[in-house]
Amino acid sequence: MTHLKKSFSVGIGFDVPLRRSSTRELNELKINILESQSQLRSLANDLDKEAFALLQDLSNQIEKYDLVDSQIEKGQSEFVLQEYRKIAETPPLALLKLRENTLKIELLLQEIQYGIMLSYIAYLDVTGLLSERPLKNYLSKDLTVLEH
């Protein structure tokens, strides 16, 4: 009986979820969702601006190409060169200078074509058309399907 007189205690603990902590977590999740939606809208807006800028650049390059091409047709530099060759008194240096100018214009035309292709491909990439399934060849006239 002497052993029973010692004090004895028992402790029990309960974890009671508080409404405030779950509400706080829910609010944090809502804030994260809103921030993600805002980032998505911002990125979509940036892509739209970039696509518009590429489309403007593409349009400007096409206009430049048409202008240079029409200058070549109007100048008919190859025809002029052939006619100058027929004339016996034409100095060879003048013929070479004319040929050089013709080649410079043709080179400029090729550089513009290259820029048009790069801008077009960049536009297709930004708009998502380049990676759209099924894959298509956007450089062909009939948009040939590359993958079935």
PDB file of C-alpha atoms in Angstrom:
ATOM      1  CA  MET A   1       0.000   0.000   0.000  1.00  0.00           C
ATOM      2  CA  THR A   2       2.828   2.299   0.353  1.00  0.00           C
ATOM      3  CA  HIS A   3       3.381   2.212  -3.325  1.00  0.00           C
ATOM      4  CA  LEU A   4      -0.087   3.447  -4.147  1.00  0.00           C
ATOM      5  CA  LYS A   5       0.362   6.758  -2.394  1.00  0.00           C
ATOM      6  CA  LYS A   6       2.714   8.085  -5.058  1.00  0.00           C
ATOM      7  CA  SER A   7       1.260  10.576  -7.421  1.00  0.00           C
ATOM      8  CA  PHE A   8       0.333   9.442 -10.841  1.00  0.00           C
ATOM      9  CA  SER A   9      -0.750  11.542 -13.859  1.00  0.00           C
ATOM     10  CA  VAL A  10      -1.822  10.810 -17.404  1.00  0.00           C
ATOM     11  CA  GLY A  11      -1.760  13.345 -20.259  1.00  0.00           C
ATOM     12  CA  ILE A  12      -3.709  13.168 -23.485  1.00  0.00           C
ATOM     13  CA  GLY A  13      -3.312  15.606 -26.362  1.00  0.00           C
ATOM     14  CA  PHE A  14      -5.602  16.249 -29.325  1.00  0.00           C
ATOM     15  CA  ASP A  15      -4.703  17.952 -32.610  1.00  0.00           C
ATOM     16  CA  VAL A  16      -7.750  20.003 -33.455  1.00  0.00           C
ATOM     17  CA  PRO A  17      -7.593  21.595 -36.914  1.00  0.00           C
ATOM     18  CA  LEU A  18      -8.390  25.242 -36.740  1.00  0.00           C
ATOM     19  CA  ARG A  19     -10.543  26.841 -39.355  1.00  0.00           C
ATOM     20  CA  ARG A  20      -8.196  29.788 -39.684  1.00  0.00           C
ATOM     21  CA  SER A  21      -5.203  27.742 -40.894  1.00  0.00           C
ATOM     22  CA  SER A  22      -7.193  25.972 -43.628  1.00  0.00           C
ATOM     23  CA  THR A  23      -8.706  29.285 -44.736  1.00  0.00           C
ATOM     24  CA  ARG A  24      -5.248  30.828 -44.879  1.00  0.00           C
ATOM     25  CA  GLU A  25      -3.939  27.923 -46.976  1.00  0.00           C
ATOM     26  CA  LEU A  26      -6.937  28.192 -49.282  1.00  0.00           C
ATOM     27  CA  ASN A  27      -6.334  31.927 -49.703  1.00  0.00           C
ATOM     28  CA  GLU A  28      -2.662  31.286 -50.486  1.00  0.00           C
ATOM     29  CA  LEU A  29      -3.685  28.759 -53.140  1.00  0.00           C
ATOM     30  CA  LYS A  30      -6.139  31.269 -54.639  1.00  0.00           C
ATOM     31  CA  ILE A  31      -3.385  33.906 -54.717  1.00  0.00           C
ATOM     32  CA  ASN A  32      -1.042  31.431 -56.456  1.00  0.00           C
ATOM     33  CA  ILE A  33      -3.736  30.664 -59.034  1.00  0.00           C
ATOM     34  CA  LEU A  34      -4.354  34.349 -59.694  1.00  0.00           C
ATOM     35  CA  GLU A  35      -0.619  35.034 -60.039  1.00  0.00           C
ATOM     36  CA  SER A  36      -0.272  32.125 -62.477  1.00  0.00           C
ATOM     37  CA  GLN A  37      -3.224  33.366 -64.523  1.00  0.00           C
ATOM     38  CA  SER A  38      -1.695  36.843 -64.604  1.00  0.00           C
ATOM     39  CA  GLN A  39       1.644  35.435 -65.791  1.00  0.00           C
ATOM     40  CA  LEU A  40      -0.149  33.414 -68.463  1.00  0.00           C
ATOM     41  CA  ARG A  41      -2.006  36.500 -69.739  1.00  0.00           C
ATOM     42  CA  SER A  42       1.244  38.480 -69.721  1.00  0.00           C
ATOM     43  CA  LEU A  43       3.080  35.796 -71.709  1.00  0.00           C
ATOM     44  CA  ALA A  44       0.197  35.495 -74.181  1.00  0.00           C
ATOM     45  CA  ASN A  45       0.206  39.266 -74.599  1.00  0.00           C
ATOM     46  CA  ASP A  46       3.975  39.249 -75.175  1.00  0.00           C
ATOM     47  CA  LEU A  47       3.596  36.524 -77.808  1.00  0.00           C
ATOM     48  CA  ASP A  48       0.843  38.485 -79.533  1.00  0.00           C
ATOM     49  CA  LYS A  49       3.047  41.589 -79.629  1.00  0.00           C
ATOM     50  CA  GLU A  50       5.972  39.583 -80.987  1.00  0.00           C
ATOM     51  CA  ALA A  51       3.778  37.938 -83.635  1.00  0.00           C
ATOM     52  CA  PHE A  52       2.466  41.357 -84.696  1.00  0.00           C
ATOM     53  CA  ALA A  53       6.004  42.769 -84.904  1.00  0.00           C
ATOM     54  CA  LEU A  54       7.141  39.774 -86.990  1.00  0.00           C
ATOM     55  CA  LEU A  55       4.146  40.161 -89.279  1.00  0.00           C
ATOM     56  CA  GLN A  56       4.957  43.856 -89.772  1.00  0.00           C
ATOM     57  CA  ASP A  57       8.608  42.996 -90.483  1.00  0.00           C
ATOM     58  CA  LEU A  58       7.517  40.320 -92.948  1.00  0.00           C
ATOM     59  CA  SER A  59       5.200  42.764 -94.692  1.00  0.00           C
ATOM     60  CA  ASN A  60       7.955  45.386 -94.927  1.00  0.00           C
ATOM     61  CA  GLN A  61      10.412  42.874 -96.376  1.00  0.00           C
ATOM     62  CA  ILE A  62       7.882  41.707 -98.962  1.00  0.00           C
ATOM     63  CA  GLU A  63       7.283  45.318-100.003  1.00  0.00           C
ATOM     64  CA  LYS A  64      11.050  45.857-100.275  1.00  0.00           C
ATOM     65  CA  TYR A  65      11.359  42.679-102.364  1.00  0.00           C
ATOM     66  CA  ASP A  66       8.583  43.806-104.709  1.00  0.00           C
ATOM     67  CA  LEU A  67      10.220  47.204-105.085  1.00  0.00           C
ATOM     68  CA  VAL A  68      13.662  45.779-105.930  1.00  0.00           C
ATOM     69  CA  ASP A  69      12.118  43.171-108.235  1.00  0.00           C
ATOM     70  CA  SER A  70      10.168  45.822-110.120  1.00  0.00           C
ATOM     71  CA  GLN A  71      13.358  47.908-110.441  1.00  0.00           C
ATOM     72  CA  ILE A  72      15.083  44.914-112.001  1.00  0.00           C
ATOM     73  CA  GLU A  73      12.215  44.420-114.446  1.00  0.00           C
ATOM     74  CA  LYS A  74      12.037  48.108-115.331  1.00  0.00           C
ATOM     75  CA  GLY A  75      15.790  48.416-115.689  1.00  0.00           C
ATOM     76  CA  GLN A  76      16.042  45.246-117.711  1.00  0.00           C
ATOM     77  CA  SER A  77      19.726  45.238-116.843  1.00  0.00           C
ATOM     78  CA  GLU A  78      20.423  41.918-118.578  1.00  0.00           C
ATOM     79  CA  PHE A  79      18.845  43.233-121.780  1.00  0.00           C
ATOM     80  CA  VAL A  80      20.883  46.448-121.531  1.00  0.00           C
ATOM     81  CA  LEU A  81      24.034  44.418-120.933  1.00  0.00           C
ATOM     82  CA  GLN A  82      23.361  42.295-124.025  1.00  0.00           C
ATOM     83  CA  GLU A  83      22.752  45.399-126.135  1.00  0.00           C
ATOM     84  CA  TYR A  84      25.957  47.053-124.903  1.00  0.00           C
ATOM     85  CA  ARG A  85      27.916  43.938-125.865  1.00  0.00           C
ATOM     86  CA  LYS A  86      26.664  44.288-129.427  1.00  0.00           C
ATOM     87  CA  ILE A  87      28.136  47.742-129.698  1.00  0.00           C
ATOM     88  CA  ALA A  88      31.782  47.423-130.697  1.00  0.00           C
ATOM     89  CA  GLU A  89      32.918  50.684-129.132  1.00  0.00           C
ATOM     90  CA  THR A  90      31.684  49.911-125.611  1.00  0.00           C
ATOM     91  CA  PRO A  91      34.654  49.834-123.243  1.00  0.00           C
ATOM     92  CA  PRO A  92      35.032  46.583-121.302  1.00  0.00           C
ATOM     93  CA  LEU A  93      35.229  48.507-118.030  1.00  0.00           C
ATOM     94  CA  ALA A  94      31.745  49.951-118.627  1.00  0.00           C
ATOM     95  CA  LEU A  95      30.402  46.454-119.317  1.00  0.00           C
ATOM     96  CA  LEU A  96      31.993  45.150-116.124  1.00  0.00           C
ATOM     97  CA  LYS A  97      30.545  48.026-114.103  1.00  0.00           C
ATOM     98  CA  LEU A  98      27.084  47.360-115.518  1.00  0.00           C
ATOM     99  CA  ARG A  99      27.417  43.645-114.763  1.00  0.00           C
ATOM    100  CA  GLU A 100      28.613  44.460-111.228  1.00  0.00           C
ATOM    101  CA  ASN A 101      25.537  46.633-110.604  1.00  0.00           C
ATOM    102  CA  THR A 102      23.278  43.893-111.938  1.00  0.00           C
ATOM    103  CA  LEU A 103      24.857  41.326-109.623  1.00  0.00           C
ATOM    104  CA  LYS A 104      24.592  43.682-106.631  1.00  0.00           C
ATOM    105  CA  ILE A 105      20.868  44.093-107.218  1.00  0.00           C
ATOM    106  CA  GLU A 106      20.400  40.335-107.627  1.00  0.00           C
ATOM    107  CA  LEU A 107      22.366  39.746-104.410  1.00  0.00           C
ATOM    108  CA  LEU A 108      20.193  42.274-102.590  1.00  0.00           C
ATOM    109  CA  LEU A 109      17.120  40.432-103.865  1.00  0.00           C
ATOM    110  CA  GLN A 110      18.491  37.126-102.535  1.00  0.00           C
ATOM    111  CA  GLU A 111      19.255  38.697 -99.133  1.00  0.00           C
ATOM    112  CA  ILE A 112      15.707  40.057 -98.928  1.00  0.00           C
ATOM    113  CA  GLN A 113      14.310  36.611 -99.811  1.00  0.00           C
ATOM    114  CA  TYR A 114      16.417  35.089 -97.042  1.00  0.00           C
ATOM    115  CA  GLY A 115      15.102  37.653 -94.551  1.00  0.00           C
ATOM    116  CA  ILE A 116      11.534  36.939 -95.640  1.00  0.00           C
ATOM    117  CA  MET A 117      12.028  33.209 -95.023  1.00  0.00           C
ATOM    118  CA  LEU A 118      13.552  33.799 -91.579  1.00  0.00           C
ATOM    119  CA  SER A 119      10.758  36.170 -90.554  1.00  0.00           C
ATOM    120  CA  TYR A 120       8.099  33.791 -91.854  1.00  0.00           C
ATOM    121  CA  ILE A 121       9.545  30.834 -89.945  1.00  0.00           C
ATOM    122  CA  ALA A 122       9.879  32.951 -86.775  1.00  0.00           C
ATOM    123  CA  TYR A 123       6.231  34.024 -87.171  1.00  0.00           C
ATOM    124  CA  LEU A 124       5.116  30.404 -87.569  1.00  0.00           C
ATOM    125  CA  ASP A 125       7.092  29.505 -84.445  1.00  0.00           C
ATOM    126  CA  VAL A 126       5.691  32.328 -82.290  1.00  0.00           C
ATOM    127  CA  THR A 127       2.112  31.613 -83.341  1.00  0.00           C
ATOM    128  CA  GLY A 128       2.527  27.895 -82.622  1.00  0.00           C
ATOM    129  CA  LEU A 129       1.830  26.796 -86.189  1.00  0.00           C
ATOM    130  CA  LEU A 130       5.322  25.386 -86.645  1.00  0.00           C
ATOM    131  CA  SER A 131       4.845  22.737 -83.948  1.00  0.00           C
ATOM    132  CA  GLU A 132       1.163  22.059 -84.579  1.00  0.00           C
ATOM    133  CA  ARG A 133       0.254  18.443 -85.302  1.00  0.00           C
ATOM    134  CA  PRO A 134       0.104  17.094 -87.933  1.00  0.00           C
ATOM    135  CA  LEU A 135       3.321  18.738 -89.066  1.00  0.00           C
ATOM    136  CA  LYS A 136       2.983  20.690 -92.314  1.00  0.00           C
ATOM    137  CA  ASN A 137       5.500  22.090 -94.734  1.00  0.00           C
ATOM    138  CA  TYR A 138       4.579  25.775 -94.618  1.00  0.00           C
ATOM    139  CA  LEU A 139       7.157  26.530 -97.310  1.00  0.00           C
ATOM    140  CA  SER A 140       5.301  24.472 -99.914  1.00  0.00           C
ATOM    141  CA  LYS A 141       2.413  25.882-101.923  1.00  0.00           C
ATOM    142  CA  ASP A 142      -0.001  23.135-100.906  1.00  0.00           C
ATOM    143  CA  LEU A 143       1.068  22.889 -97.214  1.00  0.00           C
ATOM    144  CA  THR A 144       2.160  19.268 -97.584  1.00  0.00           C
ATOM    145  CA  VAL A 145       1.581  17.172 -94.464  1.00  0.00           C
ATOM    146  CA  LEU A 146       4.901  15.777 -93.237  1.00  0.00           C
ATOM    147  CA  GLU A 147       3.571  13.399 -90.608  1.00  0.00           C
ATOM    148  CA  HIS A 148       0.524  11.149 -90.601  1.00  0.00           C
TER     149      HIS A 148
END
